[in-house]
Amino acid sequence: MTVTCPDLSVEIAGLHLQNPVMSASGTFGYGVEYEPYLDLSQLGAIVTKAVTLEPREGNPQPRVRETPAGMLNAIGLQNPGAEVFIDDKLPALQRFGVPVIVNISGRSVEEFARLAEMLSIDGVDALEVNISCPNVQEEGMTFGVDCDMTGRLTEAVCAATDLPVIVKLSPNVTDITVIARAAEQAGADALSLINTLLGMSIDVERRLPHLGNVTGGLSGPAVRPVAVRMIYEVARAVDLPLIGMGGVMNAGDALELILAGATGVAVGTANFVEPAAMHQVIDGIAAYCRRHDVARIADLVGAVAADQA
Amino acid sequence: MTVTCPDLSVEIAGLHLQNPVMSASGTFGYGVEYEPYLDLSQLGAIVTKAVTLEPREGNPQPRVRETPAGMLNAIGLQNPGAEVFIDDKLPALQRFGVPVIVNISGRSVEEFARLAEMLSIDGVDALEVNISCPNVQEEGMTFGVDCDMTGRLTEAVCAATDLPVIVKLSPNVTDITVIARAAEQAGADALSLINTLLGMSIDVERRLPHLGNVTGGLSGPAVRPVAVRMIYEVARAVDLPLIGMGGVMNAGDALELILAGATGVAVGTANFVEPAAMHQVIDGIAAYCRRHDVARIADLVGAVAADQA
Amino acid sequence: MPRATAILRHREEVVSGHYLLTLDCPEVAKAAQPGQFVHLRIGDGTDPLLRRPFSILLAQPETGEVQILVRTVGRGTGIIATHDEGVAYDLLGPLGNGWEAPAGGEDVVLVAGGIGVAPLIFFADGLRLMERQPYVRSIFGAANQEALVCWTEFAARCDEFTAVTEDGSAGETGLVTDVLAPELERDRPQHVYACGPDGMLAAVARICRDAGVPCYVSMEQWMGCGVGACLGCAVPASAGGYVRVCADGPVFDATEIDWERMKRR
Amino acid sequence: MPRATAILRHREEVVSGHYLLTLDCPEVAKAAQPGQFVHLRIGDGTDPLLRRPFSILLAQPETGEVQILVRTVGRGTGIIATHDEGVAYDLLGPLGNGWEAPAGGEDVVLVAGGIGVAPLIFFADGLRLMERQPYVRSIFGAANQEALVCWTEFAARCDEFTAVTEDGSAGETGLVTDVLAPELERDRPQHVYACGPDGMLAAVARICRDAGVPCYVSMEQWMGCGVGACLGCAVPASAGGYVRVCADGPVFDATEIDWERMKRR
Ligand SMILES: Cc1cc2nc3c(=O)[nH]c(=O)nc-3n(C[C@H](O)[C@H](O)[C@H](O)COP(=O)(O)OP(=O)(O)OC[C@H]3O[C@@H](n4cnc5c(N)ncnc54)[C@H](O)[C@@H]3O)c2cc1C
Ligand SMILES: Cc1cc2nc3c(=O)[nH]c(=O)nc-3n(C[C@H](O)[C@H](O)[C@H](O)COP(=O)(O)OP(=O)(O)OC[C@H]3O[C@@H](n4cnc5c(N)ncnc54)[C@H](O)[C@@H]3O)c2cc1C
Ligand SMILES: Cc1cc2nc3c(=O)[nH]c(=O)nc-3n(C[C@H](O)[C@H](O)[C@H](O)COP(=O)(O)O)c2cc1C
Ligand SMILES: Cc1cc2nc3c(=O)[nH]c(=O)nc-3n(C[C@H](O)[C@H](O)[C@H](O)COP(=O)(O)O)c2cc1C
Ligand code: FES
Ligand code: FES
């Protein structure tokens, strides 16, 4: 058998994606910024920058800094708020004809629930609940590292919407499987992981933190081994589909995450390096399937043969 | 004032080090392997590969794998055991005239205590208690991520020895300051951090984990932002001197850790890349002090002006 | 599509650690406006990982050539310094808004600090080609004579030119602002255009505000995407919140920036 | 000090994706023994981060030249493939133990698989220079004719030479072991020396054990330090536990290795 036209489509939380590849929240704006560089209609889905109930100014600059094979960011959830998002940003996202997943963030369970309600409208295909942004020093951090909070939050969001609920997990925890299970039990339809690792870097000449916010979130290839490990662990702990992210630069990296257990793969930092990165990942996955006679990409999910290591 | 001859010496847990720079456990063998490449008598201290009570075979190969700006390792504490270490390895370490810090690892509180006792001999200047090796799937892992266990273990080791006790912390935790405080309260004389981040990588062509042990510990420049952040957090949470490590390649990197709060700095993965890395770090720190008119390196410990970020 | 391959045709170390690169890049040469920048990928690996932004110093639509001036300050610029002719760069650009040219015929002052001269050379070049040429006075400040990089290229495109160095090794002694303040009094221009370090821009903005002269500054900031998506390059806006250097700038009306909240880096 | 700078003098793509590098490195040229390797740093950044080990293909103490054969398989070797003459490498070496030469005058068989030919060329070269030259038969196997890289250099240094390819495009069709087994029966040598992929070495070791011929293999393994400190390059020892390829090897008496526990990678 020779596979010439592999089936790249996947199902995640009831969504049908033409391929597993989507943008990682916060790295792709509201989609349109990247329109000059790639055909958005070819993506598996578009995941938006975090939306909050009220507008947020974000953190003081500097907000980003390169680190070895990675970057720190402390954007601080800058966004125009849910109302402006719905009126000004969401309509433009419709014309690409791919599922739109809206990343939401809040300061309390009530805020998250209210947001979920507001966003349960035409044009939004799923919600990604950002319980793990390391740059918000209020309750936001606590959610993602505590399983009770994760459970309560997930329940509240699920109760507030009929949309599929994807809970985005923080890697800054002792045991991510515990949090993953809490989200599953509370009704999450899918999980995404990993958000950024909490990091810091210092300008030694001036003896100042590089980031205005002192600490920030580490992303990019540097963190990929942590992402692969956590996806591998979570895939064995829950029965939910996973969206993996963390340092994917090319198809090989995406396949690592898929083999570890991710059904979908989000591309973040790589967009900054190569605006057409998602296309390259999609094409590369298709080429891999042809080369290895894989008829359906879904067959590779979690297919690493760890017992034969 | 122009500093021409900065004082690089530091005190850690009663040990006087001629400079803050030492080897990171497990990356420098028992010292002698690197004798052809650098003058060991110029180091601040030598930290040995982990020693266990009984000999350990270690993990199946492959044991190391490069990752972006880092590497995964799963050596599995291979070592000849405490007796052979004392008879065959320790004597050779004496001739460099610098403090010898022995890294110890065990499967139970009793094993750690027994080791501490055995190693409380001439020629050993301090013990580094490895409560955080991610490659030992027994109790070893539990110690470093649980504060009760950390406390009990630290107490037992302190009771078993008169040597300074340095507790080495795992970064694979939700809140490292909690573990740090537990070690402090239990009597640790100093803390070292960070050990490796738990990671994994996959050979997508063969659909196998790269490492024989499936998962391994991530080290090298990739993890430095996590190390800086954790050192910064722990320095503000405890009153103990810290030995920082994680991705130090050069003097600038070492100064990041020092400014974040580390009194000593250990160099690990960099030794593989550049066997004379520790010399370069020492020279570079001296040059920095001269350039910035810093009379004593100790004055820079924790000196990042985060409030002015 | 604002994306192209640029071939390094010529590299000249104009002064120590400063390289003038002539790139073959017809797409950018055609589209570039003064004040815009290119976002360059250095190598194809992870070291460095992110692209690096550089102002366009000159663009020649006829020859397809684009020039940028690179000061070596770190890893990425250090690698560029080793590149030989023939090296191909993948770049995004031209990006950002650039300076709007004045209507023509008026009096303008250009203020450059160090490497900030690059986009002002391009801007001055454009002014010279206007039908009703403005009268262009320029002030170029730097630490010392060496750091007055490409000053001849700049001076040649202006009607008046004043150099200022902190150590007095060339031109006046002091900061650009020491020259700018009396200059604005002597003869009030319609516009001031400035590019340089944040501290200089803040001071220039204050002087212009006090003198009631509209001032346009080109800012720098660490960038992630360069295309407006990541919000990494934010600088504080006087209207509250932040604006993006890459997409809302790099050129701003100086009154749009909240100089008080601006961190000096 | 086993550390040196090596200048790339000449680079030749011997077959597609295989580069023969001639390095100017008197220290290594003088000290090198057949079977030893150099641990090369590629670039000065973090991509790639670790050094890469390469066997010494030939060392000429008189000229100070050292040759290595590099097959491009990934990031580091891919970068080497782009290097021009004049590039300087920082290297550690010669490292490892190398093959012990036989006493002289005996019958030996050399078995190379693919790129594993490199250290055997050096070894064969040494045997030729012995006062009492051993009689050297060699078997060189590869996937196809192309992959019989540097076979002329190898053949020229041996008394008998047999090529084997999996696809039959050159020499015999099959695996080296298909040739080795009858060869050992035909005329029993005193020693077998082998280098190639793990699977081949395991098979060669078994055949030699069954035939009662001492066999010495040169192994490969992912390396951290290359100097015996990190225990990263361990391979399972038949005595239990593990031995280090970099410091205890890369050449081992085949009976020292526990081929059963050896993972095929
Ligand atoms: C719109 C814009 C236009 C620019 N035009 C030019 C130009 O024409 N010529 C020129 O030489 N430089 C210009 N720069 C600055 C240039 O982008 C940086 O110097 C370069 O990115 C440094 O890369 P590096 O890898 O060498 O430095 P790194 O090793 O990454 O860092 C070294 C130091 O350089 C500075 N730096 C690094 N990146 C930036 C950045 N993105 N913005 C500001 N400072 C930075 C920091 O102080 C840092 O500590 C411009 C920047 C912006 C935002
Ligand atoms: C003692 C010794 C001698 C060697 N001699 C030679 C030689 O003479 N010529 C030659 O071309 N190669 C030789 N190798 C293998 C060579 O070191 C690797 O091919 C090289 O390190 C690959 O680097 P890379 O960055 O291109 O590959 P990467 O991008 O890092 O990896 C690509 C693939 O190459 C293989 N690989 C990478 N590193 C190693 C390694 N250290 N050991 C084994 N396989 C590896 C793996 O299968 C990996 O999947 C030798 C290895 C050892 C241990
Ligand atoms: C600049 C930036 C902004 C981000 N903003 C968000 C966000 O708003 N919400 C969120 O859930 N994750 C956010 N993330 C995290 C990414 O979605 C992703 O989880 C992480 O970057 C790891 O993927 P990567 O290594 O491919 O970038 C952000 C990441 C970056 C780099
Ligand atoms: C190959 C290898 C072996 C290690 N073995 C040990 C060990 O035995 N005991 C220990 O406490 N840490 C061990 N470590 C962790 C290092 O001491 C250090 O904490 C970590 O590598 C981070 O520093 P680096 O980034 O400079 O390597 C090991 C690290 C590596 C890379
Ligand atoms: S650099 Fe990403 S928004 Fe400006
Ligand atoms: S590579 Fe470190 S011991 Fe062999």
XYZ file of C-alpha atoms in Angstrom, chain A:
309
model
C 0.000 0.000 0.000
C 1.225 3.450 -0.802
C -0.502 6.399 0.742
C -0.623 9.262 -1.692
C -3.265 11.356 -0.063
C -3.153 10.882 3.700
C -6.164 11.897 5.755
C -4.908 14.663 8.026
C -8.266 15.463 9.559
C -8.818 15.072 13.280
C -11.728 15.419 15.685
C -11.209 17.378 18.859
C -14.064 17.909 21.277
C -16.627 17.542 18.519
C -14.803 19.923 16.195
C -13.778 18.584 12.850
C -10.386 19.985 11.812
C -9.054 19.515 8.307
C -5.613 19.002 9.832
C -4.176 19.024 13.356
C -2.316 22.318 13.025
C -3.503 25.543 14.649
C -2.091 28.749 16.033
C -1.097 28.965 19.696
C -2.986 31.616 21.589
C -1.272 34.974 21.834
C 1.197 34.354 19.063
C -1.094 34.900 16.119
C -3.012 37.996 17.152
C -6.529 37.769 15.783
C -5.373 36.038 12.632
C -5.463 38.957 10.245
C -1.953 40.116 11.138
C -0.605 37.032 9.399
C -2.844 37.188 6.348
C -0.091 38.584 4.142
C 2.119 35.630 4.968
C -0.015 32.549 4.770
C -3.376 31.249 3.648
C -5.357 30.994 6.843
C -8.060 28.877 5.229
C -5.602 25.982 5.175
C -5.161 25.833 8.934
C -6.781 23.278 11.183
C -8.114 26.035 13.396
C -7.312 29.537 14.572
C -6.827 30.118 18.280
C -7.063 33.754 19.290
C -5.104 35.858 21.715
C -6.634 35.723 25.226
C -9.840 37.703 25.630
C -10.826 39.079 29.036
C -14.086 40.567 30.241
C -12.765 44.109 30.529
C -10.041 45.591 28.352
C -6.522 45.052 29.689
C -3.590 47.373 29.197
C -0.978 44.709 29.627
C 2.408 44.847 31.273
C 5.078 47.536 31.143
C 7.767 47.167 28.512
C 10.085 45.493 27.725
C 7.756 42.587 27.202
C 9.795 40.090 25.245
C 13.356 38.853 25.355
C 15.160 36.145 23.518
C 16.742 33.332 25.532
C 18.686 30.306 24.281
C 16.409 28.630 21.711
C 13.446 30.359 23.295
C 11.934 33.595 24.414
C 10.423 35.103 27.506
C 7.247 37.100 27.229
C 5.212 39.085 29.689
C 2.534 40.656 27.541
C 0.081 40.683 30.429
C -3.052 39.738 28.514
C -3.308 43.067 26.708
C -6.605 42.937 24.810
C -9.550 45.190 24.073
C -12.047 43.189 26.177
C -14.804 40.809 25.157
C -17.200 43.375 23.744
C -14.718 44.945 21.387
C -13.435 41.490 20.484
C -16.917 40.350 19.507
C -17.689 43.498 17.546
C -14.354 44.227 15.889
C -12.180 41.131 15.805
C -14.456 38.122 15.566
C -16.177 39.011 12.267
C -12.865 39.146 10.401
C -12.015 35.660 11.639
C -15.041 34.134 9.927
C -13.917 34.530 6.380
C -11.223 31.854 6.567
C -13.784 29.092 7.016
C -11.839 27.268 9.736
C -12.913 26.727 13.332
C -12.241 29.664 15.624
C -11.186 28.813 19.142
C -11.300 31.741 21.534
C -8.816 31.767 24.391
C -10.383 33.261 27.521
C -8.818 34.494 30.714
C -10.242 35.960 33.889
C -9.590 36.877 37.469
C -12.347 34.831 39.079
C -14.587 31.872 38.396
C -17.455 34.288 37.815
C -15.487 36.281 35.272
C -14.603 33.132 33.343
C -18.242 31.981 33.412
C -19.510 35.375 32.297
C -16.996 35.392 29.429
C -17.990 31.883 28.365
C -21.589 33.020 28.218
C -20.828 36.156 26.238
C -18.747 34.219 23.746
C -21.281 31.460 23.178
C -22.276 33.006 19.892
C -22.111 32.258 16.223
C -18.597 32.423 14.929
C -17.003 30.954 18.035
C -16.440 27.219 17.699
C -14.801 26.420 21.009
C -13.362 28.061 24.081
C -9.841 27.533 25.333
C -9.799 28.301 29.031
C -6.472 29.852 29.934
C -6.105 28.819 33.540
C -2.392 29.075 33.346
C -1.131 32.439 32.208
C 1.990 32.961 34.298
C 1.982 36.702 33.754
C -1.134 37.534 35.693
C -0.245 37.788 39.322
C -3.782 37.547 40.619
C -5.898 34.467 40.908
C -5.145 33.394 37.340
C -1.978 31.666 38.433
C -3.625 29.813 41.263
C -6.216 28.181 39.008
C -3.801 26.261 36.894
C -1.674 24.878 39.698
C -4.466 23.826 42.028
C -6.770 20.947 41.170
C -9.753 22.122 43.195
C -9.672 25.513 41.528
C -9.207 23.859 38.148
C -12.233 21.697 38.790
C -14.444 24.531 39.985
C -13.442 26.752 37.120
C -13.951 24.075 34.493
C -17.372 23.236 35.882
C -18.448 26.857 35.872
C -17.320 27.396 32.304
C -18.954 24.179 31.108
C -22.195 25.216 32.800
C -22.087 28.613 31.133
C -21.659 27.444 27.554
C -22.659 24.765 25.090
C -19.447 25.208 23.186
C -16.681 22.640 23.519
C -14.469 23.605 26.460
C -10.714 23.127 26.122
C -8.791 23.651 29.339
C -5.242 24.925 28.857
C -2.842 23.556 31.435
C 0.163 25.148 33.066
C 3.490 23.298 33.041
C 4.542 25.011 36.269
C 3.245 22.223 38.451
C 4.588 19.224 40.289
C 2.225 16.750 38.689
C 0.314 17.851 35.621
C -1.721 14.653 35.491
C -3.514 15.600 38.699
C -4.656 18.899 37.220
C -5.540 17.198 33.950
C -7.741 14.700 35.740
C -9.451 17.431 37.714
C -10.350 19.210 34.488
C -11.551 15.974 32.921
C -13.772 15.121 35.868
C -15.224 18.613 35.854
C -16.363 18.190 32.271
C -13.635 19.537 30.007
C -13.985 18.348 26.405
C -10.287 18.606 25.609
C -7.057 19.789 27.173
C -4.309 21.881 25.707
C -0.754 21.969 26.990
C 1.708 23.397 27.628
C 1.467 27.051 28.414
C 4.783 28.799 29.055
C 7.285 27.910 31.769
C 7.825 30.674 34.281
C 11.254 32.200 33.705
C 13.384 35.266 34.136
C 16.491 36.788 32.660
C 18.738 39.569 33.823
C 20.657 42.313 32.075
C 23.923 41.907 33.946
C 25.375 45.175 32.678
C 22.548 47.162 34.244
C 21.611 44.647 36.938
C 17.976 44.831 35.953
C 15.504 42.187 34.866
C 15.147 42.201 31.101
C 11.374 42.226 31.337
C 9.387 45.099 32.767
C 7.319 42.491 34.594
C 10.485 40.898 36.106
C 9.377 37.348 35.249
C 7.758 36.031 32.099
C 6.722 32.934 30.225
C 9.312 30.816 28.441
C 8.339 29.398 25.059
C 10.004 28.126 21.914
C 12.142 25.082 21.057
C 13.900 25.231 24.437
C 10.769 23.986 26.194
C 9.801 21.283 23.717
C 11.250 18.391 25.760
C 9.102 19.489 28.700
C 6.028 19.710 26.464
C 6.615 16.256 24.982
C 7.043 14.759 28.436
C 3.888 16.371 29.816
C 1.774 15.435 26.804
C 3.050 11.876 27.140
C 2.102 11.831 30.831
C -1.313 13.431 30.396
C -2.237 11.230 27.427
C -1.818 8.240 29.710
C -3.813 9.845 32.535
C -6.976 11.069 30.837
C -9.335 10.020 28.053
C -9.646 13.464 26.510
C -8.175 14.610 23.217
C -5.125 16.806 23.708
C -3.886 19.830 21.833
C -0.132 19.935 22.232
C 2.090 22.982 21.977
C 5.542 24.011 23.051
C 8.443 24.657 20.739
C 7.056 23.272 17.510
C 9.154 24.693 14.664
C 8.594 22.082 11.961
C 6.738 18.918 11.059
C 9.174 16.686 12.924
C 8.532 18.600 16.117
C 4.773 18.441 15.592
C 5.023 14.691 15.067
C 6.883 14.363 18.356
C 3.922 15.915 20.120
C 1.442 13.787 18.161
C 3.344 10.566 18.865
C 3.460 11.566 22.534
C -0.329 11.814 22.554
C -1.531 15.104 21.074
C -4.420 15.002 18.605
C -3.944 18.650 17.643
C -0.775 20.708 17.557
C -0.504 24.440 18.073
C 2.353 26.529 16.736
C 3.360 29.594 18.737
C 6.797 31.163 18.852
C 7.664 29.627 15.485
C 5.240 32.034 13.795
C 7.544 34.895 14.764
C 10.532 33.168 13.248
C 8.772 31.910 10.147
C 5.347 33.357 9.401
C 4.595 30.428 7.123
C 5.596 27.897 9.787
C 2.119 26.384 10.043
C 2.007 25.689 6.322
C 5.386 24.052 6.494
C 4.216 21.910 9.400
C 1.086 20.820 7.550
C 3.001 19.988 4.376
C 5.687 18.199 6.347
C 3.172 16.056 8.194
C 1.574 15.070 4.900
C 4.975 14.185 3.456
C 5.790 12.091 6.524
C 2.521 10.203 6.186
C 3.247 9.466 2.551
C 6.786 8.385 3.299
C 5.691 6.106 6.137
C 2.464 4.891 4.543
C 0.297 6.374 7.249
C -3.244 6.612 5.907
C -4.639 8.719 8.742
C -2.686 11.086 10.955
C -5.096 10.144 13.730
C -3.448 6.723 13.778
C -0.223 8.273 15.006
C -1.706 9.922 18.078
C 0.128 8.525 21.088
C 1.880 5.955 18.916
C 5.334 6.239 20.479
C 6.471 2.743 21.408
C 7.793 3.629 24.830
C 7.778 0.018 25.970
C 10.385 -0.752 23.332
C 12.597 2.159 24.358
